[in-house]
Short mmCIF file of C-alpha atoms in Angstrom, two decimals:
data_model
loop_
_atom_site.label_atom_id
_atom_site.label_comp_id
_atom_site.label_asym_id
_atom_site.label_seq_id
_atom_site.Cartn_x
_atom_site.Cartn_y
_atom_site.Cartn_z
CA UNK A 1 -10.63 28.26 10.40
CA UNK A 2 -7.76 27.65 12.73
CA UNK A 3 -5.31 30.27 14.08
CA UNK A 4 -2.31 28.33 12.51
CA UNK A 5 -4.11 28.55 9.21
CA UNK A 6 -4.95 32.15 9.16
CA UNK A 7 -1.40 33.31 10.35
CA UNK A 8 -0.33 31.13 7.54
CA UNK A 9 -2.46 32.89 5.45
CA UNK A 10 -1.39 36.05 6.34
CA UNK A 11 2.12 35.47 5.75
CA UNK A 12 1.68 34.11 2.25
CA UNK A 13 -1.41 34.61 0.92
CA UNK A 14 -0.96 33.62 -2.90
CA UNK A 15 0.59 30.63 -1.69
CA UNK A 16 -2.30 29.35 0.25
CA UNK A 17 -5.47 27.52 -1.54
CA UNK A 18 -7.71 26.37 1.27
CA UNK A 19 -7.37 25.00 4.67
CA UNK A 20 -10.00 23.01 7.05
CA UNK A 21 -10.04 21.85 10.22
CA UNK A 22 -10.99 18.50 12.31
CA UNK A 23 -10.94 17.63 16.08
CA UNK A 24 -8.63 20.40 16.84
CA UNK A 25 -5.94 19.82 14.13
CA UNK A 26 -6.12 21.72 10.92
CA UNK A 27 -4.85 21.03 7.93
CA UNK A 28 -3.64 23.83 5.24
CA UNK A 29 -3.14 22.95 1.49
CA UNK A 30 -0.59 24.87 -0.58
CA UNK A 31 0.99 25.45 -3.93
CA UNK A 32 3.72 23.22 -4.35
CA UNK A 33 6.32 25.92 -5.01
CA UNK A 34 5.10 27.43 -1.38
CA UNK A 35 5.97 23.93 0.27
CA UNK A 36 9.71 25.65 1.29
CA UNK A 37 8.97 29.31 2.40
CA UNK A 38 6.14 27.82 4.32
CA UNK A 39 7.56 25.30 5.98
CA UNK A 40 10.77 27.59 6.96
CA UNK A 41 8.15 29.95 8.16
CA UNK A 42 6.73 26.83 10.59
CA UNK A 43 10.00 25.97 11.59
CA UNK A 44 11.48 29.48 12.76
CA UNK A 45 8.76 32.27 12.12
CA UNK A 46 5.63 30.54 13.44
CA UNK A 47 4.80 31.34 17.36
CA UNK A 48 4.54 28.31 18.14
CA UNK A 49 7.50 27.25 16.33
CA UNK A 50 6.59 23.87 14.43
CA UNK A 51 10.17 22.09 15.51
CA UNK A 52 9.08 18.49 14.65
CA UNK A 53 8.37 16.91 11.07
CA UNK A 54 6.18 14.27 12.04
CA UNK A 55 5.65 12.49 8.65
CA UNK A 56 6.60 12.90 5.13
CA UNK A 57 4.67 10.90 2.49
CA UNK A 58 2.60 11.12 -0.63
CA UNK A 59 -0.72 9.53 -2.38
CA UNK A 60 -0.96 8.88 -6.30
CA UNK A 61 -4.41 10.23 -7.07
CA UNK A 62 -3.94 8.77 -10.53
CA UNK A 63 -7.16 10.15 -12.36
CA UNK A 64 -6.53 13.73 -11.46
CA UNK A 65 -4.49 16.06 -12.36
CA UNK A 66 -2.06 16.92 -10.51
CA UNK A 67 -1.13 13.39 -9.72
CA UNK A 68 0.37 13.44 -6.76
CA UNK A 69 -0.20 14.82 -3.28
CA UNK A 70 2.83 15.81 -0.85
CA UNK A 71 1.11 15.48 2.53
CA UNK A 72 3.59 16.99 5.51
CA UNK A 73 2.53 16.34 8.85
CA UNK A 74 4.07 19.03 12.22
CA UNK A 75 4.16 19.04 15.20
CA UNK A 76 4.87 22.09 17.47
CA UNK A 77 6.19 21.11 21.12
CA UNK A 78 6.04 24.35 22.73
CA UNK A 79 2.58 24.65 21.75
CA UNK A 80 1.64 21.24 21.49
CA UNK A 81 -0.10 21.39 18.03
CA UNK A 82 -0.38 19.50 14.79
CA UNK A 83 -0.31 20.52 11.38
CA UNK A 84 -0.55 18.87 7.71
CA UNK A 85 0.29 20.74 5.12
CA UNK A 86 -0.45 19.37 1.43
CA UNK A 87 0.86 20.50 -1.90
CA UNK A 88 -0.50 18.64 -5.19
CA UNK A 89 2.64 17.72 -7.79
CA UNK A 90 2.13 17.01 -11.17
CA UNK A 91 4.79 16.23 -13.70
CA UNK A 92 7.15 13.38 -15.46
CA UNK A 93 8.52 13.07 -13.09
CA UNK A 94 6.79 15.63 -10.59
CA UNK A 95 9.48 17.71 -8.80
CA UNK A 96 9.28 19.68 -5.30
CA UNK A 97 11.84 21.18 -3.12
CA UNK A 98 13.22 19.42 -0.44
CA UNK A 99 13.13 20.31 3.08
CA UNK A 100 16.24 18.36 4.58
CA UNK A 101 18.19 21.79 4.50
CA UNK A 102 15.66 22.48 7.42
CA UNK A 103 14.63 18.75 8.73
CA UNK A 104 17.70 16.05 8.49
CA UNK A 105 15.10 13.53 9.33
CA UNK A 106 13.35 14.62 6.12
CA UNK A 107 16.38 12.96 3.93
CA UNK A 108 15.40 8.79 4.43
CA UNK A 109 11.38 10.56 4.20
CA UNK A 110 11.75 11.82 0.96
CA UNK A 111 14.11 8.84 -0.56
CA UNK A 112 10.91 6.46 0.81
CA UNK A 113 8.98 8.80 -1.19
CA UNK A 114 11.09 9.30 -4.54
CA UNK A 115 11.47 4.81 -4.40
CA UNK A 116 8.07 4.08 -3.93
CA UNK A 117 6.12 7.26 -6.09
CA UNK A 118 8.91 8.51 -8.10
CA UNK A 119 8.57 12.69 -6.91
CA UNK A 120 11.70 14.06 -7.27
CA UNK A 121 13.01 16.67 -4.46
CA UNK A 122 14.96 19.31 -5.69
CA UNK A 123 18.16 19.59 -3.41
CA UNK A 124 18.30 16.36 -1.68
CA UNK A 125 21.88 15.39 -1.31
CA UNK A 126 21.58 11.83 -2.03
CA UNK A 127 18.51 10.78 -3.62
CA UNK A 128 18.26 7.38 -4.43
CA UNK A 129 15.99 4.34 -3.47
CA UNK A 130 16.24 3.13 -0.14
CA UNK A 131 13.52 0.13 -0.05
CA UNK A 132 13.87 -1.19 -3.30
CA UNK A 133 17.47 -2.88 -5.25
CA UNK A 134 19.07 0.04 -7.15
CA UNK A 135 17.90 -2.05 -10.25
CA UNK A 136 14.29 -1.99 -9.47
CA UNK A 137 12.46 -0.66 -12.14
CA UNK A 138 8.91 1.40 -11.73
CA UNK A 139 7.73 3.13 -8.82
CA UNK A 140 5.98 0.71 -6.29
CA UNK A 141 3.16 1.86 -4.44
CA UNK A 142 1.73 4.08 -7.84
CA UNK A 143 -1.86 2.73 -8.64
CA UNK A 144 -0.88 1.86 -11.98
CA UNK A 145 2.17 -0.62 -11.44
CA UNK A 146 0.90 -3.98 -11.51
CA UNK A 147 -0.20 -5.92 -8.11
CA UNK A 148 0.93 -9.09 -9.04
CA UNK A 149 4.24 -8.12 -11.15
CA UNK A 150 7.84 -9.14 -9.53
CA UNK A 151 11.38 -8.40 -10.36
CA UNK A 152 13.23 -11.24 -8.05
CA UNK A 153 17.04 -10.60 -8.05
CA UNK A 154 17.60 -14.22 -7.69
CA UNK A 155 15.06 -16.97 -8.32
CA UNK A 156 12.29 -17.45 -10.44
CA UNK A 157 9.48 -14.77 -11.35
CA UNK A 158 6.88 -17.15 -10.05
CA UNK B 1 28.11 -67.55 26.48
CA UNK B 2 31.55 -68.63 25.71
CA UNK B 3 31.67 -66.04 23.29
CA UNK B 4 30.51 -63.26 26.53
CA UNK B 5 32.95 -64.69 28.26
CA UNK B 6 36.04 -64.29 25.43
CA UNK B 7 34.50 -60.32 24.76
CA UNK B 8 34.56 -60.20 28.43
CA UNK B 9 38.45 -60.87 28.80
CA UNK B 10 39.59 -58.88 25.90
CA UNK B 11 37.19 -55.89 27.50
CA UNK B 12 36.92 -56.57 30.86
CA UNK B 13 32.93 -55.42 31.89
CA UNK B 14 32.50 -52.62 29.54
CA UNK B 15 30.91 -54.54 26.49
CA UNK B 16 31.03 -53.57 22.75
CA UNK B 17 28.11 -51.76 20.60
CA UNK B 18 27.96 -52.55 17.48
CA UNK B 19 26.63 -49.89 14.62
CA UNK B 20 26.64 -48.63 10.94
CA UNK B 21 29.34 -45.85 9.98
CA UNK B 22 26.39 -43.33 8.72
CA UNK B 23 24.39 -44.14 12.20
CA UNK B 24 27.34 -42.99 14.08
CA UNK B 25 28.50 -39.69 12.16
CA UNK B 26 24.53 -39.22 11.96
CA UNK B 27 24.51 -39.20 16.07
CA UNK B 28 26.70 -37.11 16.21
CA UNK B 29 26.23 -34.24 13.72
CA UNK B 30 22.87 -34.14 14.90
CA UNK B 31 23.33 -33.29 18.71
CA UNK B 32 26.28 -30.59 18.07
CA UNK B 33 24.12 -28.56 15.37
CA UNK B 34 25.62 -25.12 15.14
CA UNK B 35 23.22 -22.34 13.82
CA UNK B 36 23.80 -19.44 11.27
CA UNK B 37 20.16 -17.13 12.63
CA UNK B 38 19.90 -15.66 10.10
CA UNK B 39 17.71 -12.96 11.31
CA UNK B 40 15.78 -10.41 9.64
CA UNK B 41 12.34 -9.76 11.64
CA UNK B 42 9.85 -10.62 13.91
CA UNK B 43 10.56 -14.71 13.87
CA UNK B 44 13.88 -13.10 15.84
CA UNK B 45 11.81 -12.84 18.88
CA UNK B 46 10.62 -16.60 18.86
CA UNK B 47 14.03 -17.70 17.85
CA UNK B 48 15.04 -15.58 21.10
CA UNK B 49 12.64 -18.07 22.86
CA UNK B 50 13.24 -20.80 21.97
CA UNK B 51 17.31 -20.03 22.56
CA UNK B 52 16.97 -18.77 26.43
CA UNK B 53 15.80 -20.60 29.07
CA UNK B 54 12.57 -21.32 29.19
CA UNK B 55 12.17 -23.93 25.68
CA UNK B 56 15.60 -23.95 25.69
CA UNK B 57 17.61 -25.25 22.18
CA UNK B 58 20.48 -26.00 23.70
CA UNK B 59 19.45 -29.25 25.41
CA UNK B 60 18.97 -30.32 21.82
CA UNK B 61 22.74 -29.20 21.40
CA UNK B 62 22.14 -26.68 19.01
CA UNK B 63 22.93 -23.78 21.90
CA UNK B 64 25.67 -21.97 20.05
CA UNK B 65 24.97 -19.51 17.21
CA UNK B 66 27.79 -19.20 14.69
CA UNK B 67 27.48 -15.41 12.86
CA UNK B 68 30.41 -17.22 9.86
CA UNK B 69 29.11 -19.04 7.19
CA UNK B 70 32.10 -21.53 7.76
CA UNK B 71 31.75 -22.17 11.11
CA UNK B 72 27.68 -23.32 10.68
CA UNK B 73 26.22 -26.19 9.63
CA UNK B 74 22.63 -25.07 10.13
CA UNK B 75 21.29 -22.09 8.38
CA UNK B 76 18.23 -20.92 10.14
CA UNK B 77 16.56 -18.34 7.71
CA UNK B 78 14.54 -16.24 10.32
CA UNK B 79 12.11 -13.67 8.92
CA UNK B 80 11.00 -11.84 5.86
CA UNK B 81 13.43 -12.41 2.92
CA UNK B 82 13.10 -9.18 1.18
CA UNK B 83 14.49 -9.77 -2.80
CA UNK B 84 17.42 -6.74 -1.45
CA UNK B 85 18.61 -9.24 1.00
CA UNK B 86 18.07 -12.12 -1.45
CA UNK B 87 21.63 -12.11 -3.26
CA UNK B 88 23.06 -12.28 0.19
CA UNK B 89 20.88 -15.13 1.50
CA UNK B 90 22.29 -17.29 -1.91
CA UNK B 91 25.63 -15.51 -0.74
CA UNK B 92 25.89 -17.10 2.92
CA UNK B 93 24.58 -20.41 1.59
CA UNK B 94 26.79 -20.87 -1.20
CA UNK B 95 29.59 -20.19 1.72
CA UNK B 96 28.71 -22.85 4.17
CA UNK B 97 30.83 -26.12 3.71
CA UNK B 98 28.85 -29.35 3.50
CA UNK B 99 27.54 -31.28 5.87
CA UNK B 100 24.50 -27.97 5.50
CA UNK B 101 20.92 -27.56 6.22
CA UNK B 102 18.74 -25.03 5.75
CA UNK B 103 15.33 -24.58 7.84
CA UNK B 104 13.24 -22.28 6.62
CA UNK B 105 11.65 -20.66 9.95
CA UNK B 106 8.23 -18.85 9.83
CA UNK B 107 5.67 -18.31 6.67
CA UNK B 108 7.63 -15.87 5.30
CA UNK B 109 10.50 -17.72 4.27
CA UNK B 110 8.29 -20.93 4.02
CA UNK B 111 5.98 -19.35 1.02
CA UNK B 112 5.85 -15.55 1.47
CA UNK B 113 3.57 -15.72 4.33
CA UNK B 114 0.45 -12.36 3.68
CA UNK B 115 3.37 -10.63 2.24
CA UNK B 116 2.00 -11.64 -1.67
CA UNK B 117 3.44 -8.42 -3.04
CA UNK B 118 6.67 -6.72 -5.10
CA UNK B 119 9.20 -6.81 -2.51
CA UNK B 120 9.06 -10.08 -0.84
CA UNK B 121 10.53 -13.50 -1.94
CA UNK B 122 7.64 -16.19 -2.33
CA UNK B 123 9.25 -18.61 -0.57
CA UNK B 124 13.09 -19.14 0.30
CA UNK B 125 12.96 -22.42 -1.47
CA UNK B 126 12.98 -20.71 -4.75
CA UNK B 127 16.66 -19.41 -3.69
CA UNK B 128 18.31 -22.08 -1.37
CA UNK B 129 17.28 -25.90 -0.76
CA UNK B 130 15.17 -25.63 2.31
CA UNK B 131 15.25 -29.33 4.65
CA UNK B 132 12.83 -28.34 7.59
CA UNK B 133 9.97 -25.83 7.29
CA UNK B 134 8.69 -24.53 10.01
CA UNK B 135 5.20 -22.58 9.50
CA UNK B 136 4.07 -20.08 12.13
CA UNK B 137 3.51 -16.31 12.12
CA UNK B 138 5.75 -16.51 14.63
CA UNK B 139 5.88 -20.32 15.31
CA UNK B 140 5.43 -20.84 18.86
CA UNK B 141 8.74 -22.42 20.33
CA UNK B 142 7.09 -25.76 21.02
CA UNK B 143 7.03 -25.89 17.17
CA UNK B 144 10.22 -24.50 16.84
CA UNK B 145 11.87 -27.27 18.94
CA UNK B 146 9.68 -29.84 17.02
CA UNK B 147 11.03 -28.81 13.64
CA UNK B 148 14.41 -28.94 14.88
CA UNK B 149 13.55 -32.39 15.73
CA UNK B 150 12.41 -33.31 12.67
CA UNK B 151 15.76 -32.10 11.47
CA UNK B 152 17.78 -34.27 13.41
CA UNK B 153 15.61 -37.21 12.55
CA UNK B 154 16.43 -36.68 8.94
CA UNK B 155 20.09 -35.80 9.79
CA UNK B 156 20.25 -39.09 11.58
CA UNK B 157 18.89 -41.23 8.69
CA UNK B 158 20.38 -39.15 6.23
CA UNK B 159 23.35 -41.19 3.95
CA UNK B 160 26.00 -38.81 5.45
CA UNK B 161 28.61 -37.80 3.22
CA UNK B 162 32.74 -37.62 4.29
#
């Protein structure tokens, strides 16, 4: 495995369930209650320090269970290294802590997230939808809302 | 040629041009159009085209672009009507005063365009009455000036109203 990984692993080794990696970038899955202390350990205790959150986003797996995957993606710029980090959610509706008390950019991330999968962050100052109306009803891009289904503000539902 | 020669003392050499009321006011709304862009994605950069120099709108006299609802007479829906924008789109239109036209500028306002999904209105014509569509993804300006031609053409026949 990589040497991001196994320091990782070191540092919080309960919170860790299995890592891989591809064409130089590795990718480490955790418990979704590790998704904070690991990612303040990126951001300050790491050497390199991962400064940049890339990408925030999820995927609705939505015969599994748990349903959802929180897929983080880092970048370090001292080092010049990736790093996704995934955490599986499950729930109604699945909750994880949010990480804009150590990324601001994480805030519109994670509102894109909670509009279009419906996963909750625990400590987000102001989550609420951010693509859809405030009216909007269901959760987007979840495989079981219906393709074809609208919910026009004004106009017809044609 | 008596009769040239009685028009020509009462108006010397200039002559007299006779027309309808509705021809007139139709000249001339149609060659000082001002445009409400209203602009929401990628059309923006034809509609930047077409307004600059090169396929230039204003020799069609449309140059000016009025951002107040009052001062337009042409509202140019420009991109991707999302159905969070779509209460303001019926907003701006509902405060234009008549003479108004609508063109409906690029597939996405015309039906949708590819965007056949939850978020996107199928077609501006389901919110406001559309006169000129325009398709294109973006329309090259050559179309662009064409449909505004189009527009005039109906502004120009068009019974006007007072």
């Amino acid at each position: 495995m990589g040497a991001t990984s196994d320091t990782i692993r070191e540092h919080f080794p309960d919170l860790v369930l299995h890592s891989h990696a591809a064409f130089g970038d590795e990718t480490v899955c955790v418990r979704p209650e590790g998704v904070a202390p690991v990612a303040r350990f990126l951001k300050y205790g790491a050497i390199p320090a991962f400064d940049v959150l890339v990408d925030l986003t999820a995927v609705d797996y939505p015969g599994e269970d748990p349903r959802f995957e929180m897929v983080y993606h880092f970048y370090s710029l001292v080092g010049r290294i990736r790093l996704r980090m995934k955490a599986r959610v499950s729930g109604d509706p699945p909750e994880i802590d949010s990480l804009v008390s150590l990324w601001k950019g994480a805030n519109w991330y994670e509102r894109e997230v909670w509009d279009m999968f419906g996963v909750r962050f625990r400590g987000h100052p102001d989550l609420r939808r951010i693509l859809m109306y405030d009216g909007f009803e269901g959760h987007p891009l979840r495989k079981d809302y219906p393709i074809r289904k609208r919910q026009p503000l004004v106009g017809p539902v044609n | 040629m008596g009769l040239r020669r009685a028009v020509a003392g009462v108006f010397g050499d200039q002559g007299f041009v006779t027309t309808r009321l509705d021809s007139l006011v139709g000249w001339s709304r149609k060659y000082s159009l001002f445009v409400y862009p209203f602009v929401t994605a990628c059309c923006g950069m034809e509609y930047m085209s077409v307004s600059c120099a090169h396929y230039d709108l204003d020799r069609f006299g449309a140059a000016l672009p009025r951002f107040s609802p009052r001062q337009a007479d042409v509202l140019m829906v420009v991109g991707t009507i999302s159905h969070k924008i779509a209460p303001v789109l019926r907003r701006v239109y509902d405060q234009m005063t008549e003479p108004k036209w609508v063109v409906a500028f690029g597939v996405c306002t015309c039906t949708g365009g590819f965007y056949n999904n939850y978020a996107t209105v199928q077609g501006i014509d389901t919110i406001v009455p559309v006169d000129v569509y325009i398709p294109g993804c973006p329309p090259r300006p050559e179309t662009v000036l064409d449909g505004v031609m189009k527009l005039q053409d109906k502004i120009q026949k068009q019974r006007q109203e007072y």
